[in-house]
Coordinates of C-alpha atoms in Angstrom, one line a residue:
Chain V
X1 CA -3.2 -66.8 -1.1
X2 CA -4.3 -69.9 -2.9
X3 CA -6.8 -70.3 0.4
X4 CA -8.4 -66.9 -0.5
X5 CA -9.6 -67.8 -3.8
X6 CA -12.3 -70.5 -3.3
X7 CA -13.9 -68.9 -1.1
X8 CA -13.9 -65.5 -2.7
X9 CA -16.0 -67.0 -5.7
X10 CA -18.3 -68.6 -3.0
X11 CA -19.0 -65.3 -1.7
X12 CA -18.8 -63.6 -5.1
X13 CA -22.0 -66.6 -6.2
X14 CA -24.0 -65.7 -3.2
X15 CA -23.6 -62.1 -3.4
X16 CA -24.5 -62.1 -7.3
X17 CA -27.8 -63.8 -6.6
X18 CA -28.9 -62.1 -3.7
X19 CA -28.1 -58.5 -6.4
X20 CA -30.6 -60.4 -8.5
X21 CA -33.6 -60.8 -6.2
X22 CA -36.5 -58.7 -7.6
X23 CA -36.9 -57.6 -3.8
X24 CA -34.0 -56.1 -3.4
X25 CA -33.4 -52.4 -4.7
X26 CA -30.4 -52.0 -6.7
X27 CA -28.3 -48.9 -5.4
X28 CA -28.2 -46.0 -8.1
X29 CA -24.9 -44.7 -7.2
X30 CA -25.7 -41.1 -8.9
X31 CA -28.3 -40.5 -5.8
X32 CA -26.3 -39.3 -3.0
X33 CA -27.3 -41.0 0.0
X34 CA -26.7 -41.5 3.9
X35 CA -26.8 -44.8 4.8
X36 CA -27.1 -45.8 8.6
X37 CA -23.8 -46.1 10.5
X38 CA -22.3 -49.5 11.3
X39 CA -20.5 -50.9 14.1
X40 CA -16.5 -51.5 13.5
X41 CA -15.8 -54.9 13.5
X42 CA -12.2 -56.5 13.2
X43 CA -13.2 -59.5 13.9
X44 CA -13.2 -61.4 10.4
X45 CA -14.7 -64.8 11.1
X46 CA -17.9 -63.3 10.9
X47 CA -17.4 -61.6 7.3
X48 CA -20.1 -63.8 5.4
X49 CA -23.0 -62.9 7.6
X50 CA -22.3 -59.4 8.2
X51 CA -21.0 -58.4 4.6
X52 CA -24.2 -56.0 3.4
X53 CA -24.5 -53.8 6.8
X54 CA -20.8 -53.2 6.7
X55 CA -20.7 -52.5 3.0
X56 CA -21.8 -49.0 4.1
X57 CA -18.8 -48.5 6.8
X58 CA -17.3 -45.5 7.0
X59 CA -20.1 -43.8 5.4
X60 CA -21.6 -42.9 8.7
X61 CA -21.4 -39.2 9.5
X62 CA -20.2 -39.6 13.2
X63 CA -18.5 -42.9 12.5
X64 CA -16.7 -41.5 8.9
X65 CA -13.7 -39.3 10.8
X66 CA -12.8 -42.6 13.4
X67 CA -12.7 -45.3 10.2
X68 CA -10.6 -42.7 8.0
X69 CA -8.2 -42.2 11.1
X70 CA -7.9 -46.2 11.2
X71 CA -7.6 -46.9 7.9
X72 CA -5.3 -44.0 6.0
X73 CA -1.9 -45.6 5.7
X74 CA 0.7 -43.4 5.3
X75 CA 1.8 -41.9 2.1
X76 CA 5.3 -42.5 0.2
X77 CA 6.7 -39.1 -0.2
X78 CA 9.6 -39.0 -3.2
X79 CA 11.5 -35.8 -3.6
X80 CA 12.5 -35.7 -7.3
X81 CA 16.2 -36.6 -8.0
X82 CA 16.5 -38.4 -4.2
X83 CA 16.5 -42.4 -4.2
X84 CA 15.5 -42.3 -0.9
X85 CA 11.8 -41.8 -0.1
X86 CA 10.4 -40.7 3.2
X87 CA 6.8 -41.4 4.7
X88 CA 4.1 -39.4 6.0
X89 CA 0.7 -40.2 7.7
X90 CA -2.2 -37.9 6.5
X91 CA -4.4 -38.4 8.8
X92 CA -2.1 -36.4 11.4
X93 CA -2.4 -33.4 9.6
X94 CA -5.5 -30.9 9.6
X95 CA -5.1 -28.7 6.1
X96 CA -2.6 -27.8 3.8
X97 CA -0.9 -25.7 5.8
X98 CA 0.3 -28.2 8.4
X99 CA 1.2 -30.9 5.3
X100 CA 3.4 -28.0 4.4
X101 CA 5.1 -27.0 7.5
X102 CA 6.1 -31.1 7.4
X103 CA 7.1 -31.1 4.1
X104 CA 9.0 -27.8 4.9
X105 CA 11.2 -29.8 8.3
X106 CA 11.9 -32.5 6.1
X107 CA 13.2 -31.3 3.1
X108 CA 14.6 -27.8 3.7
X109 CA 17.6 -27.6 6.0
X110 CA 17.8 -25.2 9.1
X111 CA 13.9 -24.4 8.0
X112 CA 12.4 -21.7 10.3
X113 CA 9.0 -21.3 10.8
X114 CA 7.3 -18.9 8.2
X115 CA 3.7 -17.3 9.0
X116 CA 2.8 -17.1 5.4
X117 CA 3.9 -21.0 4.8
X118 CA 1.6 -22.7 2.3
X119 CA 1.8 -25.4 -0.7
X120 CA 3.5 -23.0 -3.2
X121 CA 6.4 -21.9 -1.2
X122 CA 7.0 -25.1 1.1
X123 CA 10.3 -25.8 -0.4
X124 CA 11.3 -23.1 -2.6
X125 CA 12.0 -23.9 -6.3
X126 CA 9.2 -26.8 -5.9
X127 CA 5.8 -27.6 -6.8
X128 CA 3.9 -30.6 -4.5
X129 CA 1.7 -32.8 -6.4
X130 CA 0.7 -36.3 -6.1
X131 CA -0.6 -39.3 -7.5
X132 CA -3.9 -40.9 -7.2
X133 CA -5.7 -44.2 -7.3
X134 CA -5.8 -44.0 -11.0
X135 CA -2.0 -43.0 -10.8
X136 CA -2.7 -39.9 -12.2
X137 CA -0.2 -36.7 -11.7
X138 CA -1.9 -33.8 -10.2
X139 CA -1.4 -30.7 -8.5
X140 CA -2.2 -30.5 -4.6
X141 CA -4.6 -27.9 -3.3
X142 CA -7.2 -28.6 -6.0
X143 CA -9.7 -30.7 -3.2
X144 CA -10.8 -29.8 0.1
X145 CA -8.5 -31.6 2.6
X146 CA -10.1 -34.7 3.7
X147 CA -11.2 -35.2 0.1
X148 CA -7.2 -35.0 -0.5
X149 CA -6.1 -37.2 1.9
X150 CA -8.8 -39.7 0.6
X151 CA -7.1 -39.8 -2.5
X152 CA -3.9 -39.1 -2.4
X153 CA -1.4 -42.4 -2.6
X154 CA 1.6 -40.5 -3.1
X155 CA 2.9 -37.1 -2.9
X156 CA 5.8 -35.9 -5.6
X157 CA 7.9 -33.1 -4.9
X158 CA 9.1 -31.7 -8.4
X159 CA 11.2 -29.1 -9.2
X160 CA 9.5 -25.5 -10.8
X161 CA 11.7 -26.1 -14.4
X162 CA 12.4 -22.9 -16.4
X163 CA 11.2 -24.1 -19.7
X164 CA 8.0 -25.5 -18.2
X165 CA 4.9 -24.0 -18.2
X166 CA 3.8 -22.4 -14.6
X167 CA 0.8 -23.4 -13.6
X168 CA -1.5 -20.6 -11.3
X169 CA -3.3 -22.2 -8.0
X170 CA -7.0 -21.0 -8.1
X171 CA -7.7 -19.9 -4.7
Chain B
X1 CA 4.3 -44.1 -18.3
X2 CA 3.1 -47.1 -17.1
X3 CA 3.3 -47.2 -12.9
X4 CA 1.7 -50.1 -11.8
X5 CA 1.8 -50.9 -8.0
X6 CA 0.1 -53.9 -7.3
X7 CA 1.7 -54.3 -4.1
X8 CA -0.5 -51.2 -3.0
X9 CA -3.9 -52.2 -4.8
X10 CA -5.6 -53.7 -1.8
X11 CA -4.5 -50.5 0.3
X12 CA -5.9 -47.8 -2.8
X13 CA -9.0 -50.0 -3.0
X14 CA -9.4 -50.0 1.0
X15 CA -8.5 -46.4 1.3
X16 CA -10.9 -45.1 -1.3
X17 CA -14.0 -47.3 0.4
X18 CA -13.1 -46.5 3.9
X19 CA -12.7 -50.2 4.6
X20 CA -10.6 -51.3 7.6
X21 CA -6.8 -52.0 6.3
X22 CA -6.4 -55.6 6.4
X23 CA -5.8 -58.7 3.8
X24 CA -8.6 -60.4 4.4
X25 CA -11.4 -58.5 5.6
X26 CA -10.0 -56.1 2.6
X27 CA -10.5 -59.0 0.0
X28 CA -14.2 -59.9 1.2
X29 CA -15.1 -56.5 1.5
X30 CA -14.4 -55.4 -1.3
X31 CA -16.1 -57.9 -3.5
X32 CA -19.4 -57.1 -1.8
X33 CA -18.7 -53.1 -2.3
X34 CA -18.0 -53.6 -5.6
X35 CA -21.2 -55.7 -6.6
X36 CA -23.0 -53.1 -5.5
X37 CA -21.7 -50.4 -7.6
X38 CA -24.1 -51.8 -10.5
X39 CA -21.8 -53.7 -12.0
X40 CA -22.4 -56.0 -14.6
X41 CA -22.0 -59.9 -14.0
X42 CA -20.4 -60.2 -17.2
X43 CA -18.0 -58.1 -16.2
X44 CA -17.1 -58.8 -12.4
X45 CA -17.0 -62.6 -13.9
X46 CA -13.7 -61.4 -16.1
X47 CA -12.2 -59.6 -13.4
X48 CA -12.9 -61.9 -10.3
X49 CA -11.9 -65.8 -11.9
X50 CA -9.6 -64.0 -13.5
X51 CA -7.4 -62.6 -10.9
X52 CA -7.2 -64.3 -7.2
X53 CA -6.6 -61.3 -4.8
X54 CA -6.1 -58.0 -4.6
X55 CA -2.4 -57.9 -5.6
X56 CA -2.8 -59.4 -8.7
X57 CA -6.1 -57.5 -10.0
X58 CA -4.6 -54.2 -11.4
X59 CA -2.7 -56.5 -14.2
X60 CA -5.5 -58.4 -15.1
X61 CA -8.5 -56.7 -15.5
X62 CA -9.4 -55.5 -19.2
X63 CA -8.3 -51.9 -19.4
X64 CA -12.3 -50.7 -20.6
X65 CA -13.2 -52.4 -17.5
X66 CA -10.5 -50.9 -15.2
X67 CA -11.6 -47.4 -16.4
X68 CA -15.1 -48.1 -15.8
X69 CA -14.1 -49.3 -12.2
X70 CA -11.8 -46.4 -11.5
X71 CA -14.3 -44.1 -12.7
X72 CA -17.0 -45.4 -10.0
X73 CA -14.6 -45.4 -7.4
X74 CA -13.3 -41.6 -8.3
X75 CA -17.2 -40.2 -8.2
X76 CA -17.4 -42.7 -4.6
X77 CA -14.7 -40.2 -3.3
X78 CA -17.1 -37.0 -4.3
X79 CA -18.6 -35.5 -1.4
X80 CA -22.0 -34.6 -1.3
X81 CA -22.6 -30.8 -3.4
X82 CA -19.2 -31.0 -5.3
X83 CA -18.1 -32.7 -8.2
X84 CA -14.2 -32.8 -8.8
X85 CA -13.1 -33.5 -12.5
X86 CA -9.5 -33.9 -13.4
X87 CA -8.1 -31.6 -15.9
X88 CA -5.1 -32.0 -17.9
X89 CA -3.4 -29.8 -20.3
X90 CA -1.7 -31.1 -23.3
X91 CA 2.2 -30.6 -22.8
X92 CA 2.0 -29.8 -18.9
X93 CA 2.6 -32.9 -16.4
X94 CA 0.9 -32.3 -13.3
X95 CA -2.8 -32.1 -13.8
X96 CA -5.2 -30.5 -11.9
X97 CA -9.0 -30.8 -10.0
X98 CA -12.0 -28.4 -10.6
X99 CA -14.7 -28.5 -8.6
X100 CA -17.5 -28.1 -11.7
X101 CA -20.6 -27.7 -9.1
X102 CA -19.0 -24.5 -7.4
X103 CA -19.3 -23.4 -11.1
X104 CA -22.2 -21.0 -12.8
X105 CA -21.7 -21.9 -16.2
X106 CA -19.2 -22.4 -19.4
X107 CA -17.9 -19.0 -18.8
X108 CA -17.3 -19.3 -15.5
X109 CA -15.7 -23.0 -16.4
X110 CA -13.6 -21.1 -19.2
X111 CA -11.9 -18.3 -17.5
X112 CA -10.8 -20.9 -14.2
X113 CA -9.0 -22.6 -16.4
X114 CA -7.6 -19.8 -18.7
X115 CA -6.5 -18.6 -15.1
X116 CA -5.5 -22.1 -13.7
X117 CA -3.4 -23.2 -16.5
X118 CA -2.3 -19.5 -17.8
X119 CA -3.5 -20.1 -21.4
X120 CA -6.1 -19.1 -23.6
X121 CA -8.7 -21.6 -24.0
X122 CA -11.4 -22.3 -27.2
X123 CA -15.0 -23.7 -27.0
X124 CA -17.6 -24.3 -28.7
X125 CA -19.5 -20.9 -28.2
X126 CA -16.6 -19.3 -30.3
X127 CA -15.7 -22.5 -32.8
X128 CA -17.0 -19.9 -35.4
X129 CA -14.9 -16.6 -34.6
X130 CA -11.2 -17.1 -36.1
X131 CA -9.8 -16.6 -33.6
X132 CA -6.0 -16.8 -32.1
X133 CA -6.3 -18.7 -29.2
X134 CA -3.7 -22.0 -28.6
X135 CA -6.2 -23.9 -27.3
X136 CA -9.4 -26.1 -27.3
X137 CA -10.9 -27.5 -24.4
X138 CA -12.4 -31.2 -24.7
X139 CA -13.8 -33.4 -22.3
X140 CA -14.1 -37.1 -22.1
X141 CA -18.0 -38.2 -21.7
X142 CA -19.7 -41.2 -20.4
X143 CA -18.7 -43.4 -23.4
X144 CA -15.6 -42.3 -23.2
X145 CA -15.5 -40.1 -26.0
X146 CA -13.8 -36.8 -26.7
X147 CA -16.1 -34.1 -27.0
X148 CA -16.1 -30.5 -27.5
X149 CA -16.7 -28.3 -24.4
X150 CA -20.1 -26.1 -24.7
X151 CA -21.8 -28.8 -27.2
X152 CA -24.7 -29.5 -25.0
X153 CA -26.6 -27.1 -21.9
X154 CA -24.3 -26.9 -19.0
X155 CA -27.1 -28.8 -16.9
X156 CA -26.2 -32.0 -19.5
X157 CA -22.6 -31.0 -19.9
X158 CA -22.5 -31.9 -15.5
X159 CA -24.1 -34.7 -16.4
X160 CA -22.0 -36.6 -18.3
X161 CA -18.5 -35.0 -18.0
X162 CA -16.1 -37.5 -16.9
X163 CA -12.8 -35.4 -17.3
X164 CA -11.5 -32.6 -19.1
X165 CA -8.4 -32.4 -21.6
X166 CA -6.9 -28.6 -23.0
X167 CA -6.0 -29.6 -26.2
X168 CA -3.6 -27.8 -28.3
X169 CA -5.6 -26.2 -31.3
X170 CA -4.7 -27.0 -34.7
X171 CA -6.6 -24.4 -37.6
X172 CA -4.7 -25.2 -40.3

């Protein structure tokens, strides 16, 4: 890693001075805005030169859904009270429902398929929440799928305790 | 209740900016994503010479400026026409999400959460009635100061709400 480090301040040192340049518009982040779609490129020789256009990657409207399918790694998923954790990929699920149907086949013996299967009654006596970037706790179900599986790092699976607090899903 | 991963900060930061998952394209990437995000120089300058790649940049960045950062990031994962805030109640583990632009109003802010979090929430509108309710709501601004719910108009309420906290009311 020591190889990294030079030439990340080079980059950092060209990149601050071409910010700088009256010419160039700085990006006001509170505007939403659709920038142009690039081209995937895995090839990283050619970071330097092509660092601005693909600064926008994955932004792309028809573009977006291929990059998140590439670049999602799968999830740790802990079951509360188990030392051993299990994985699951996001990006091979569609909505809620089919997270929960998995969760279901993994952590509920002889499970059967149920028609009215969602987050709350997955695995019975159980509420699924998960952590984010910020390593925050929160409940699932809150955000619109893909907004979910953007953000979600890891998923908890925590037992409904009788002195705690139940907390209503708003749907 | 600290839960650092650093061994997973190059995958949250690639996640979260749709970058393709890899070490080095990851490191390079990211710098140029991040410098657009209007940060100050001052402050890349502590966190970059600071801290050599991704794996070692969650312990060494000043916490003001992590939040800052973290805050950017969360409103980069916003989709166009909502606006998620993360709620938390004092006493209850898991927080939750609320959507604030699906929303008409304090009201409409005060009863999802009364319903979301089964409790019976205070704000500002009714600081003045003595009234029996558990709790207050608060939310953390810009600054990153804890402010009253219903202080300002709703239309400057959205606009500088960064999260919200149910606070336990004390009237004594």
């Amino acid at each position: 890693m020591n190889s990294f480090e030079p030439q990340s301040q080079d980059s950092l040192q060209r990149r601050f001075h071409q910010d700088n340049s009256t010419t160039q518009q700085p990006r006001d982040t509170t505007t939403p805005f659709i920038p142009k779609p690039a081209s995937k490129n895995h090839n990283n020789s050619n970071s330097s030169s092509g660092a601005a256009g693909r600064s926008f990657q994955g932004f792309g409207l028809n573009v977006e859904d291929d990059l998140v399918s590439s670049v999602v790694p799968p999830v740790t998923v802990v079951l509360e009270g188990r030392s051993i954790c299990q994985r699951i990929s996001l990006d091979k699920h569609g909505s809620y429902q089919s997270l929960a149907s998995a969760l279901r086949q993994m952590f509920v013996d002889g499970a059967d398929s149920t028609d009215d299967l969602d987050l709350s009654n997955a695995i019975p006596g159980h509420l699924i929440a998960y952590e984010d970037m910020e390593n925050d706790l929160l409940l699932a179900g809150d955000l619109t799928w893909k907004d979910f599986v953007r953000v979600a790092k890891r998923i908890r699976i925590l037992p409904v305790k009788g002195n705690t607090r139940q907390v209503k899903r708003n749907e | 209740m600290g839960r650092g991963r650093s061994s997973s900060s190059s995958s949250i930061e690639s996640s979260c900016k749709s970058n393709p998952f890899g070490v080095s394209s990851s490191n390079t990437r990211n710098l140029s994503t991040d410098l657009r995000l209007g940060l100050s120089f001052g402050s890349s300058s502590g966190q970059y010479y600071n801290g050599g790649d991704n794996h070692e940049y969650d312990g060494v960045g000043a916490a003001e400026e992590m939040m800052i950062m973290e805050e950017e990031e969360q409103n980069e994962c916003n989709s166009v026409g909502s606006f998620y805030v993360k709620v938390n109640m004092e006493g209850v583990p898991i927080g939750r999400k609320i959507d604030l632009l699906s929303l008409n109003g304090y009201h409409d802010l005060i009863t999802t959460l009364d319903y979301m979090f089964n409790a019976s929430i205070l704000w500002a509108e009714e600081e003045d009635m003595c009234s029996e309710k558990s709790h207050v709501l608060t939310y953390a601004d810009k600054e990153g100061d804890w402010m009253m719910v219903g202080d300002v108009p709703w239309e400057m309420f959205l606009s500088s709400v960064r999260r919200l906290k149910i606070s336990r009311a004390y009237h004594y």
